[in-house]
CSV table of C-alpha atoms in Angstrom, one decimal:
chain,number,residue,atom,x,y,z
A,188,TYR,CA,6.1,18.0,-0.3
A,189,GLU,CA,6.3,18.6,3.5
A,190,SER,CA,3.5,20.4,5.3
A,191,SER,CA,5.7,21.7,8.1
A,192,ALA,CA,8.7,24.0,8.1
A,193,ARG,CA,11.2,21.3,9.0
A,194,ARG,CA,12.3,17.8,7.8
A,195,GLY,CA,11.8,14.7,9.9
A,196,GLY,CA,8.1,14.2,10.6
A,197,ARG,CA,7.7,12.4,13.9
A,198,ALA,CA,11.5,12.4,14.3
A,199,LEU,CA,12.1,15.6,16.2
A,200,ASP,CA,14.8,16.7,18.6
A,201,THR,CA,15.8,19.7,20.7
A,202,THR,CA,18.3,21.0,18.0
A,203,ALA,CA,15.1,22.3,16.4
A,204,PHE,CA,14.6,24.4,19.5
A,205,GLY,CA,18.2,25.8,19.3
A,206,GLU,CA,20.1,23.3,21.4
A,207,THR,CA,23.5,21.9,20.4
A,208,ALA,CA,23.9,18.5,18.9
A,209,ASP,CA,25.9,17.1,21.9
A,210,LEU,CA,22.9,17.8,24.2
A,211,ALA,CA,20.2,16.8,21.7
A,212,VAL,CA,17.2,14.9,23.0
A,213,ASP,CA,14.7,13.2,20.7
A,214,VAL,CA,11.2,14.2,21.7
A,215,GLY,CA,9.7,12.0,19.0
A,216,ALA,CA,10.9,8.7,17.5
A,217,ALA,CA,13.7,7.9,20.0
A,218,MET,CA,15.5,4.7,19.3
A,219,TYR,CA,16.1,1.6,17.2
A,220,ILE,CA,17.7,-1.7,18.1
A,221,GLU,CA,20.9,-3.1,16.6
A,222,GLN,CA,18.8,-5.8,14.8
A,223,ASN,CA,17.1,-3.1,12.8
A,224,HIS,CA,19.1,-3.5,9.6
A,225,TYR,CA,17.8,-0.6,7.6
A,226,MET,CA,18.3,2.0,10.3
A,227,ALA,CA,21.7,0.7,11.3
A,228,ALA,CA,22.9,0.3,7.7
A,229,SER,CA,21.6,3.7,6.6
A,230,ALA,CA,23.3,5.5,9.5
A,231,ALA,CA,26.6,3.7,8.8
A,232,SER,CA,26.5,4.3,5.0
A,233,LEU,CA,25.8,8.0,5.6
A,234,GLY,CA,28.6,8.3,8.1
A,235,LEU,CA,26.3,9.3,11.0
A,236,GLU,CA,27.5,8.8,14.5
A,237,THR,CA,25.3,6.6,16.7
A,238,VAL,CA,25.0,6.4,20.4
A,239,SER,CA,23.8,3.5,22.5
A,240,ARG,CA,21.4,4.0,25.3
A,241,ALA,CA,24.0,2.3,27.6
A,242,THR,CA,26.5,5.0,26.7
A,243,THR,CA,24.0,7.8,27.5
A,244,THR,CA,23.2,6.2,30.9
A,245,LYS,CA,26.7,4.9,31.8
A,246,GLY,CA,27.0,4.3,35.5
A,247,ARG,CA,23.3,5.2,36.1
A,248,SER,CA,21.3,2.7,34.2
A,249,ARG,CA,19.1,1.1,36.8
A,250,LEU,CA,15.4,0.5,36.3
A,251,LEU,CA,12.4,1.3,38.6
A,252,VAL,CA,9.0,-0.1,37.7
A,253,LEU,CA,5.8,1.3,39.4
A,254,GLY,CA,2.7,-0.9,39.6
A,255,SER,CA,-0.9,-0.1,39.4
A,256,GLU,CA,-0.9,1.6,42.8
A,257,GLY,CA,1.8,4.0,41.8
A,258,THR,CA,4.5,2.4,44.1
A,259,PRO,CA,7.6,0.4,43.2
A,260,VAL,CA,7.1,-3.3,42.3
A,261,PHE,CA,10.7,-3.7,41.0
A,262,THR,CA,13.8,-1.7,41.9
A,263,GLU,CA,16.9,-2.7,40.1
A,264,ALA,CA,19.8,-3.4,42.5
A,265,ALA,CA,23.5,-2.4,42.3
A,266,PHE,CA,24.5,-6.0,41.5
A,267,SER,CA,23.1,-8.0,38.6
A,268,ALA,CA,22.6,-11.2,40.6
A,269,GLN,CA,20.4,-9.4,43.2
A,270,SER,CA,18.5,-7.7,40.4
A,271,MET,CA,17.8,-11.0,38.7
A,272,TYR,CA,16.5,-12.4,42.0
A,273,ARG,CA,14.2,-9.5,42.5
A,274,MET,CA,12.9,-9.7,38.9
A,275,ALA,CA,12.3,-13.4,39.1
A,276,SER,CA,10.6,-13.1,42.4
A,277,ARG,CA,8.3,-10.4,41.1
A,278,PHE,CA,7.6,-11.4,37.6
A,279,GLY,CA,8.4,-15.2,37.7
A,280,LEU,CA,11.5,-16.7,36.1
A,281,ARG,CA,9.5,-18.9,33.8
A,282,ASP,CA,7.4,-16.0,32.5
A,283,LEU,CA,10.4,-13.8,32.1
A,284,LYS,CA,12.0,-16.5,29.9
A,285,ARG,CA,8.9,-16.9,27.9
A,286,LEU,CA,8.4,-13.2,27.4
A,287,THR,CA,12.0,-12.8,26.3
A,288,ASN,CA,11.8,-15.8,23.9
A,289,ARG,CA,8.6,-14.4,22.4
A,290,GLY,CA,10.3,-11.1,21.8
A,291,ARG,CA,13.2,-12.8,20.2
A,292,GLU,CA,10.8,-14.8,18.0
A,293,PHE,CA,9.2,-11.5,16.9
A,294,ILE,CA,12.7,-10.1,16.0
A,295,THR,CA,13.6,-13.3,14.0
A,296,ASN,CA,10.3,-13.2,12.1
A,297,PHE,CA,10.5,-9.5,11.4
A,298,SER,CA,14.1,-10.0,10.1
A,299,ARG,CA,12.8,-12.4,7.5
A,300,LEU,CA,11.4,-9.3,5.7
A,301,TYR,CA,15.0,-8.3,4.8
A,302,GLY,CA,15.5,-11.4,2.8
A,303,VAL,CA,12.1,-11.1,1.2
A,304,GLN,CA,12.8,-7.6,0.1
A,305,GLN,CA,16.3,-8.5,-1.1
A,306,ARG,CA,14.7,-10.9,-3.5
A,307,GLY,CA,12.7,-8.0,-4.9
A,308,GLU,CA,9.3,-9.2,-3.6
A,309,ALA,CA,6.7,-6.4,-3.1
A,310,PHE,CA,3.2,-6.5,-1.6
A,311,GLU,CA,0.1,-4.5,-2.1
A,312,SER,CA,-1.4,-5.2,1.3
A,313,VAL,CA,-0.1,-5.1,4.9
A,314,GLU,CA,-1.4,-8.6,5.4
A,315,ALA,CA,0.5,-10.0,2.5
A,316,LEU,CA,3.7,-8.3,3.7
A,317,LEU,CA,3.4,-9.8,7.2
A,318,GLU,CA,2.4,-13.2,5.8
A,319,SER,CA,5.7,-13.3,3.9
A,320,ALA,CA,7.4,-13.3,7.4
A,321,GLY,CA,4.9,-15.7,9.0
A,322,MET,CA,3.2,-12.9,11.0
A,323,ALA,CA,-0.1,-12.4,9.3
A,324,ASP,CA,-2.2,-13.8,12.1
A,325,VAL,CA,-0.5,-11.9,14.9
A,326,PRO,CA,-2.3,-8.5,14.4
A,327,ARG,CA,-5.6,-10.3,14.6
A,328,MET,CA,-4.9,-11.2,18.2
A,329,SER,CA,-5.2,-8.8,21.2
A,330,CYS,CA,-2.2,-8.3,23.4
A,331,THR,CA,-4.2,-9.9,26.2
A,332,ASP,CA,-4.7,-13.1,24.2
A,333,ALA,CA,-1.2,-13.3,22.8
A,334,VAL,CA,0.6,-12.6,26.1
A,335,GLY,CA,-1.8,-15.0,27.9
A,336,ARG,CA,-0.8,-17.8,25.6
A,337,ALA,CA,2.9,-16.9,25.9
A,338,LEU,CA,2.9,-16.6,29.7
A,339,SER,CA,1.4,-18.5,32.6
A,340,SER,CA,-1.6,-16.1,32.6
A,341,ALA,CA,-2.7,-12.7,31.1
A,342,SER,CA,-3.2,-11.6,34.7
A,343,SER,CA,0.4,-12.5,35.8
A,344,ASN,CA,2.7,-9.7,37.1
A,345,ALA,CA,4.8,-10.1,34.0
A,346,ALA,CA,1.8,-9.1,31.9
A,347,THR,CA,0.0,-6.5,34.0
A,348,GLU,CA,3.1,-4.8,35.2
A,349,LEU,CA,6.1,-5.4,32.9
A,350,VAL,CA,4.4,-5.7,29.5
A,351,SER,CA,2.0,-2.9,30.6
A,352,ALA,CA,4.8,-0.6,31.5
A,353,LEU,CA,6.7,-1.3,28.3
A,354,MET,CA,3.6,-0.5,26.2
A,355,ARG,CA,3.0,2.8,28.1
A,356,ASN,CA,6.7,3.8,27.7
A,357,ASN,CA,6.8,2.9,23.9
A,358,TYR,CA,3.3,3.7,22.8
A,359,GLY,CA,1.7,5.7,25.6
A,360,GLN,CA,-1.4,3.4,25.7
A,361,PRO,CA,-2.8,0.5,27.6
A,362,TRP,CA,-1.5,-3.0,26.8
A,363,ALA,CA,-4.6,-5.2,27.2
A,364,PRO,CA,-6.8,-4.0,24.3
A,365,ALA,CA,-3.8,-3.4,21.9
A,366,GLY,CA,-2.9,-5.5,18.9
A,367,ALA,CA,-0.5,-8.3,19.6
A,368,LEU,CA,2.1,-7.2,17.0
A,369,CYS,CA,2.3,-3.8,18.5
A,370,CYS,CA,2.7,-5.4,22.0
A,371,PHE,CA,5.6,-7.5,20.8
A,372,THR,CA,7.2,-4.5,19.2
A,373,ALA,CA,7.3,-2.9,22.6
A,374,VAL,CA,8.8,-6.0,24.1
A,375,ALA,CA,11.5,-6.4,21.4
A,376,PRO,CA,14.0,-3.9,22.9
A,377,LEU,CA,14.0,-5.9,26.1
A,378,ALA,CA,14.5,-9.2,24.3
A,379,ALA,CA,17.2,-7.6,22.1
A,380,GLY,CA,19.4,-6.8,25.0
A,381,GLY,CA,18.0,-3.7,26.6
A,382,SER,CA,20.0,-0.5,26.7
A,383,LYS,CA,23.1,-2.1,25.2
A,384,ALA,CA,21.1,-2.9,22.0
A,385,ALA,CA,19.2,0.4,21.8
A,386,TYR,CA,20.6,3.2,19.6
A,387,ARG,CA,19.9,6.7,18.4
A,388,ILE,CA,21.6,9.1,16.0
A,389,PHE,CA,24.0,11.6,17.6
A,390,GLY,CA,22.4,15.0,17.3
A,391,GLY,CA,18.9,13.6,16.9
A,392,ASN,CA,17.3,10.9,14.7
A,393,ALA,CA,16.0,13.6,12.3
A,394,ARG,CA,19.6,13.8,11.0
A,395,LEU,CA,19.1,10.5,9.3
A,396,VAL,CA,16.0,11.9,7.4
A,397,GLU,CA,18.0,15.0,6.4
A,398,ALA,CA,21.0,13.0,5.2
A,399,LEU,CA,18.8,10.6,3.2
A,400,LEU,CA,17.1,13.5,1.6
A,401,ARG,CA,20.4,15.1,0.6
A,402,ARG,CA,21.7,11.8,-0.8
A,403,SER,CA,18.5,11.3,-2.8
A,404,GLY,CA,18.8,14.7,-4.6
A,405,ALA,CA,15.1,15.2,-4.2
A,406,THR,CA,13.5,18.7,-4.4
A,407,LEU,CA,11.9,19.4,-1.1
A,408,HIS,CA,8.9,21.8,-0.8
A,409,LEU,CA,8.5,22.9,2.9
A,410,ASN,CA,5.4,24.5,4.3
A,411,THR,CA,3.4,22.8,1.5
A,412,THR,CA,0.4,20.7,2.3
A,413,VAL,CA,-0.9,18.4,-0.4
A,414,THR,CA,-4.7,18.6,-0.3
A,415,SER,CA,-5.6,16.4,-3.3
A,416,VAL,CA,-4.3,13.8,-5.6
A,417,THR,CA,-6.4,13.3,-8.8
A,418,ALA,CA,-5.9,10.9,-11.8
A,419,THR,CA,-5.8,12.1,-15.4
A,420,SER,CA,-7.1,10.3,-18.4
A,421,ARG,CA,-3.6,9.3,-19.3
A,422,GLY,CA,-2.7,7.6,-16.1
A,423,ARG,CA,-0.8,10.4,-14.4
A,424,TYR,CA,-1.5,12.2,-11.1
A,425,ILE,CA,-2.0,15.8,-10.3
A,426,LEU,CA,-1.2,17.2,-6.8
A,427,GLY,CA,-3.2,20.0,-5.3
A,428,PHE,CA,-1.5,21.8,-2.5
A,429,SER,CA,-1.6,24.9,-0.2
A,430,ARG,CA,1.5,26.9,0.6
A,431,GLN,CA,1.5,28.3,4.1
A,432,ASP,CA,4.1,30.9,3.2
A,433,ARG,CA,2.3,32.2,0.1
A,434,GLY,CA,-1.4,31.8,1.1
A,435,ALA,CA,-2.2,29.7,-1.9
A,436,SER,CA,-5.0,27.3,-1.5
A,437,ALA,CA,-6.8,25.5,-4.3
A,438,ALA,CA,-7.7,22.2,-5.8
A,439,PRO,CA,-6.0,21.5,-9.2
A,440,THR,CA,-8.0,21.6,-12.4
A,441,PRO,CA,-6.3,19.6,-15.2
A,442,SER,CA,-5.9,21.9,-18.2
A,443,LYS,CA,-4.1,19.6,-20.6
A,444,ASP,CA,-4.4,15.9,-21.4
A,445,ASP,CA,-0.7,15.5,-20.5
A,446,GLY,CA,-1.7,16.0,-16.8
A,447,SER,CA,-0.4,19.5,-16.2
A,448,ALA,CA,-2.5,21.7,-14.0
A,449,SER,CA,-2.9,25.2,-12.8
A,450,LEU,CA,-3.4,26.4,-9.2
A,451,ARG,CA,-5.0,29.7,-8.6
A,452,THR,CA,-4.1,31.3,-5.3
A,453,ASP,CA,-6.4,33.4,-3.1
A,454,ALA,CA,-4.5,36.4,-4.3
A,455,GLY,CA,-5.3,35.5,-7.9
A,456,SER,CA,-1.9,34.5,-9.2
A,457,VAL,CA,-1.5,31.2,-11.1
A,458,HIS,CA,1.0,28.5,-10.3
A,459,GLU,CA,1.8,25.5,-12.5
A,460,ALA,CA,1.7,22.0,-10.8
A,461,SER,CA,3.6,19.2,-12.4
A,462,SER,CA,2.0,15.8,-12.9
A,463,TYR,CA,3.5,12.6,-11.6
A,464,ASP,CA,3.6,8.9,-12.5
A,465,TYR,CA,3.9,7.8,-8.9
A,466,VAL,CA,2.8,9.4,-5.7
A,467,VAL,CA,3.8,8.1,-2.3
A,468,LEU,CA,1.9,9.4,0.8
A,469,ALA,CA,4.7,9.1,3.3
A,470,ALA,CA,2.6,10.2,6.3
A,471,PRO,CA,-0.5,9.2,8.2
A,472,CYS,CA,-3.8,9.9,6.4
A,473,PRO,CA,-4.7,13.6,6.2
A,474,PRO,CA,-7.8,14.7,8.2
A,475,ALA,CA,-10.9,14.6,6.0
A,476,ASP,CA,-11.4,18.4,6.7
A,477,ASP,CA,-8.1,19.1,5.1
A,478,LEU,CA,-8.9,17.5,1.7
A,479,ALA,CA,-9.8,19.6,-1.2
A,480,VAL,CA,-12.9,18.7,-3.3
A,481,ASN,CA,-12.4,18.7,-7.0
A,482,SER,CA,-14.8,21.3,-8.3
A,483,THR,CA,-15.1,19.6,-11.7
A,484,GLY,CA,-16.2,16.3,-10.3
A,485,ALA,CA,-14.3,14.6,-13.2
A,486,SER,CA,-11.9,12.8,-10.9
A,487,PRO,CA,-12.2,12.0,-7.2
A,488,ASN,CA,-9.6,13.0,-4.6
A,489,LEU,CA,-7.7,9.8,-4.2
A,490,LEU,CA,-6.5,10.8,-0.7
A,491,SER,CA,-10.1,10.2,0.4
A,492,ARG,CA,-9.4,6.4,0.0
A,493,CYS,CA,-6.9,6.5,2.8
A,494,SER,CA,-8.0,4.5,5.8
A,495,ARG,CA,-7.7,6.8,8.8
A,496,LEU,CA,-6.6,5.5,12.1
A,497,PRO,CA,-7.3,7.0,15.5
A,498,PHE,CA,-4.0,8.3,17.1
A,499,GLN,CA,-2.8,8.4,20.6
A,500,LEU,CA,-2.2,11.9,22.1
A,501,VAL,CA,1.2,12.1,23.8
A,502,TYR,CA,3.0,14.9,25.6
A,503,THR,CA,6.8,15.0,25.9
A,504,THR,CA,8.2,17.2,28.7
A,505,LEU,CA,12.0,17.7,29.3
A,506,VAL,CA,13.1,18.8,32.7
A,507,HIS,CA,16.5,19.5,34.4
A,508,GLY,CA,16.0,18.6,38.0
A,509,LEU,CA,16.2,16.2,40.9
A,510,LEU,CA,13.3,13.7,41.1
A,511,ASP,CA,11.7,13.3,44.5
A,512,PRO,CA,11.7,9.7,45.5
A,513,ALA,CA,8.6,10.2,47.7
A,514,ALA,CA,6.6,11.2,44.6
A,515,LEU,CA,7.4,7.8,43.2
A,516,GLY,CA,6.6,6.0,46.5
A,517,SER,CA,10.2,4.9,46.7
A,518,LEU,CA,12.4,4.6,49.8
A,519,LEU,CA,15.5,5.4,47.7
A,520,THR,CA,17.4,8.5,48.6
A,521,ALA,CA,17.5,11.5,46.2
A,522,PRO,CA,21.2,10.9,45.3
A,523,GLU,CA,20.5,7.2,44.7
A,524,LEU,CA,17.4,7.8,42.5
A,525,ASN,CA,18.9,10.7,40.5
A,526,GLY,CA,22.5,9.3,40.3
A,527,LYS,CA,22.0,5.6,39.7
A,528,PHE,CA,18.6,5.2,37.8
A,529,SER,CA,17.9,5.9,34.2
A,530,ASP,CA,14.3,4.8,33.7
A,531,VAL,CA,11.0,4.8,35.6
A,532,LEU,CA,8.3,2.8,33.9
A,533,VAL,CA,4.7,2.9,35.0
A,534,ALA,CA,2.0,0.2,34.7
A,535,ASP,CA,-1.6,0.8,33.7
A,536,GLY,CA,-3.9,2.1,36.4
A,537,ALA,CA,-1.3,3.9,38.4
A,538,PRO,CA,-2.6,7.2,39.9
A,539,LEU,CA,0.2,9.2,38.4
A,540,PRO,CA,0.1,11.9,35.7
A,541,PHE,CA,2.9,10.4,33.6
A,542,SER,CA,3.6,7.2,31.6
A,543,SER,CA,7.4,7.0,31.9
A,544,ILE,CA,10.5,8.9,32.8
A,545,GLY,CA,13.9,8.5,31.1
A,546,LEU,CA,17.4,10.0,31.7
A,547,GLN,CA,18.7,12.2,28.9
A,548,PRO,CA,22.0,14.1,28.1
A,549,SER,CA,22.3,17.1,30.4
A,550,GLY,CA,24.4,20.2,30.4
A,551,GLY,CA,24.4,23.8,29.1
A,552,ALA,CA,22.5,26.8,30.4
A,553,GLY,CA,19.4,24.6,31.3
A,554,ALA,CA,21.5,22.5,33.7
A,555,ASP,CA,23.2,25.6,35.1
A,556,ALA,CA,19.9,27.2,35.8
A,557,ALA,CA,18.5,24.1,37.4
A,558,ALA,CA,21.6,23.8,39.6
A,559,ALA,CA,21.1,27.4,40.8
A,560,ALA,CA,17.4,26.6,41.6
A,561,CYS,CA,18.3,23.5,43.4
A,562,ALA,CA,21.0,25.3,45.4
A,563,ALA,CA,18.5,27.9,46.4
A,564,ALA,CA,16.2,25.2,47.6
A,565,GLY,CA,18.9,23.5,49.6
A,566,HIS,CA,19.7,20.6,47.3
A,567,ALA,CA,23.2,20.0,46.1
A,568,PRO,CA,24.1,18.8,42.6
A,569,LEU,CA,25.0,15.1,42.3
A,570,ALA,CA,28.5,14.1,43.1
A,571,ASP,CA,31.2,12.8,40.7
A,572,GLY,CA,30.5,15.6,38.2
A,573,LEU,CA,27.0,14.4,37.3
A,574,GLY,CA,25.5,17.7,38.2
A,575,ILE,CA,21.8,18.1,37.6
A,576,PRO,CA,20.2,15.3,35.4
A,577,ARG,CA,17.7,15.9,32.6
A,578,TRP,CA,14.6,13.8,32.4
A,579,LYS,CA,12.2,13.1,29.5
A,580,ILE,CA,8.7,12.5,30.7
A,581,PHE,CA,5.9,11.0,28.6
A,582,SER,CA,2.3,11.7,29.6
A,583,GLU,CA,-1.2,11.5,28.2
A,584,HIS,CA,-2.0,15.0,29.3
A,585,GLN,CA,0.1,18.1,29.6
A,586,LEU,CA,1.9,18.3,32.9
A,587,THR,CA,1.1,21.4,34.9
A,588,ALA,CA,3.7,23.5,36.8
A,589,ASP,CA,2.1,22.2,40.1
A,590,GLN,CA,2.5,18.5,39.0
A,591,LEU,CA,6.2,19.1,38.1
A,592,GLY,CA,6.7,20.8,41.4
A,593,ARG,CA,5.4,17.7,43.2
A,594,LEU,CA,7.5,15.4,41.0
A,595,PHE,CA,10.8,17.2,41.5
A,596,LEU,CA,12.6,18.3,44.7
A,597,CYS,CA,13.9,21.1,42.6
A,598,HIS,CA,14.1,21.9,38.9
A,599,GLY,CA,14.8,24.6,36.3
A,600,ALA,CA,11.4,25.9,35.6
A,601,GLY,CA,12.7,28.2,32.9
A,602,SER,CA,14.3,25.4,30.9
A,603,VAL,CA,11.3,23.1,30.7
A,604,VAL,CA,10.7,22.0,27.1
A,605,ARG,CA,7.3,20.8,26.0
A,606,HIS,CA,6.0,19.2,22.8
A,607,GLU,CA,2.5,18.0,22.1
A,608,TRP,CA,2.1,15.1,19.6
A,609,ALA,CA,-1.5,15.8,18.7
A,610,ALA,CA,-1.7,16.2,14.9
A,611,PRO,CA,-2.4,13.4,14.3
A,612,GLY,CA,-0.6,12.1,17.4
A,613,ALA,CA,2.4,10.0,18.3
A,614,TYR,CA,1.2,6.5,17.3
A,615,PRO,CA,-2.1,4.9,16.2
A,616,ARG,CA,-4.2,3.5,19.0
A,617,SER,CA,-3.4,-0.1,18.6
A,618,ARG,CA,-6.3,-2.6,18.2
A,619,PRO,CA,-6.5,-6.1,16.8
A,620,TRP,CA,-7.5,-6.3,13.2
A,621,ALA,CA,-11.1,-7.1,12.4
A,622,LYS,CA,-11.7,-9.5,9.5
A,623,GLY,CA,-10.4,-7.9,6.3
A,624,SER,CA,-9.1,-4.7,7.9
A,625,GLY,CA,-5.4,-5.2,7.4
A,626,GLY,CA,-5.1,-2.2,5.1
A,627,SER,CA,-3.7,-1.6,1.6
A,628,PHE,CA,-0.5,0.0,0.5
A,629,VAL,CA,-2.1,0.9,-2.8
A,630,LEU,CA,-4.6,3.8,-2.9
A,631,HIS,CA,-4.9,3.8,-6.7
A,632,ALA,CA,-3.4,1.9,-9.7
A,633,SER,CA,-3.7,3.3,-13.2
A,634,GLY,CA,-3.9,-0.2,-14.8
A,635,ALA,CA,-2.4,-0.6,-18.2
A,636,ALA,CA,-1.1,3.0,-18.3
A,637,GLY,CA,1.0,2.4,-15.2
A,638,GLY,CA,1.2,4.6,-12.2
A,639,LEU,CA,0.4,4.2,-8.5
A,640,VAL,CA,-0.6,6.1,-5.5
A,641,LEU,CA,1.0,4.4,-2.5
A,642,HIS,CA,0.6,4.7,1.3
A,643,PRO,CA,3.4,2.9,3.2
A,644,SER,CA,2.0,4.2,6.6
A,645,ALA,CA,-0.9,1.7,6.2
A,646,VAL,CA,1.5,-0.7,8.1
A,647,GLU,CA,0.7,1.3,11.2
A,648,SER,CA,-2.6,-0.6,11.5
A,649,ALA,CA,-0.4,-3.5,12.7
A,650,THR,CA,2.5,-1.8,14.5
A,651,SER,CA,4.7,1.2,14.3
A,652,ALA,CA,8.4,2.0,14.7
A,653,MET,CA,11.2,3.6,12.7
A,654,GLU,CA,12.3,0.3,11.3
A,655,VAL,CA,8.8,-0.8,10.5
A,656,MET,CA,8.3,2.4,8.5
A,657,ALA,CA,11.6,1.8,6.7
A,658,VAL,CA,10.4,-1.7,5.6
A,659,ALA,CA,7.1,-0.2,4.4
A,660,ALA,CA,9.0,2.5,2.5
A,661,ARG,CA,11.2,-0.1,0.7
A,662,ASN,CA,8.1,-2.1,-0.1
A,663,ALA,CA,6.7,1.1,-1.8
A,664,ALA,CA,10.0,1.5,-3.8
A,665,LEU,CA,9.8,-2.2,-4.9
A,666,LEU,CA,6.1,-1.7,-5.9
A,667,VAL,CA,7.1,1.2,-8.1
A,668,ARG,CA,10.0,-0.7,-9.6
A,669,GLN,CA,7.7,-3.7,-10.2
A,670,ASP,CA,5.3,-1.4,-12.0
A,671,LEU,CA,8.0,0.1,-14.1
A,672,VAL,CA,9.3,-3.3,-15.2
A,673,ARG,CA,5.8,-4.3,-16.1
A,674,ARG,CA,5.5,-1.2,-18.3
A,675,GLY,CA,8.9,-1.9,-19.8
A,676,ALA,CA,10.1,1.5,-18.5
A,677,ALA,CA,12.8,0.2,-16.2
A,678,ASP,CA,16.0,-1.7,-16.6
A,679,ALA,CA,15.2,-5.2,-15.5
A,680,VAL,CA,18.2,-5.4,-13.2
A,681,SER,CA,18.3,-8.4,-10.9
A,682,PRO,CA,16.5,-7.6,-7.6
A,683,ARG,CA,19.4,-9.3,-5.7
A,684,ARG,CA,21.9,-7.1,-7.5
A,685,ALA,CA,19.8,-4.0,-6.9
A,686,ALA,CA,19.6,-4.8,-3.2
A,687,ALA,CA,23.4,-4.6,-3.0
A,688,VAL,CA,23.1,-0.9,-3.6
A,689,GLU,CA,20.6,-0.4,-0.8
A,690,LYS,CA,20.5,3.4,-1.0
A,691,GLU,CA,18.7,3.2,-4.3
A,692,GLU,CA,15.8,1.3,-2.9
A,693,LEU,CA,15.4,2.6,0.6
């Protein structure tokens, strides 16, 4: 059951807006690293083409970091030796090594979860899952505390500029109050190898979701919002839902002891709703106002047990144009900035309206329109066939036309693409766990009768990423399998053997 008209959730790309696959830009979940086994293995098994960040930015992959004053604190040079000198001078060689090692340690610990799940182990709580990989205590620390222990000081440039900029780029929020596990998730791509180790699905990451759905053979109900989940006396679950395309909106009333239910629409027609043994809420908790109240009072709406998290509002803006170096406080020339650089990261406190800027595939009518606009403004396209670049901008507030006009020397105003991540948001606002607040994957268990209502997204109280959600999803599958085996309703196949056919448990 999918509340929107499309597949993919927070994986969204510009093909949904009519653009071709070769020019697709992810405006939501954007990348995974090569150490992310489930993402990489799923893409390979499905025959999906993957593209590294290094390939996308070939020949123009340099980095610019802006500090709290909104001016450059690190400008990557043309030669690696010079860049390393600049980075060590600004962030400290010892701190850079410590930060990289801490990021690699996180990747190593996280990777232990693959072995745990291959053995068939499943966990009812987020804390227990992380404990199996030696990470249970990390979410209880703030990023300030964890980074302060790892580096020379929490006030070092490596912390307040580099870690800060990585957190704003990856999660759109300040680093200091965030939970440590989320912070190290943001650092992981740097520790993994940077752009060489970062990948996306050609044509958009939503293609992976679509391919997995096709392979599963699942029946998908689009434009259908589940508003309630209630338990029957025989351990089954009834889903109440509203269909946007039909105007139906009702809470279910169980009519038979086998758990079937009827839904009466506003127009008065009746729809039958099937009951289920297992329900997986594969999304953030629904807003309380969207939950239906069971009029009979016989069974509570189990979705009300979901622990809601505050989410971070993020705006994504795509622009074909030439960035103005002066707007970034840089002494680079326009051809240098637009032809050699791929990423602009911004530390907390900078008086700038955006969190980060990243180079994306460019071409088509949008690039042609921008080239015409730039020519009219007296700015020539980049040499060597690079033309007019396309940039993805993350910001906490929607960028106005005036702000874009100040950021770019010239741009295609008519080809600007905007998307607001506001319902519920892009990512939870990360905070350290309070005592006993790790979250549960199990919203309800029917006991001896069997049956579960599961919420894999509870893991987002600790950290969030595509691979993190894949691990949580497999944990949900293992919990279901574990319950089926307990009930004697499943073939007690070896978990190790079952793991060999990964598609059946993802």
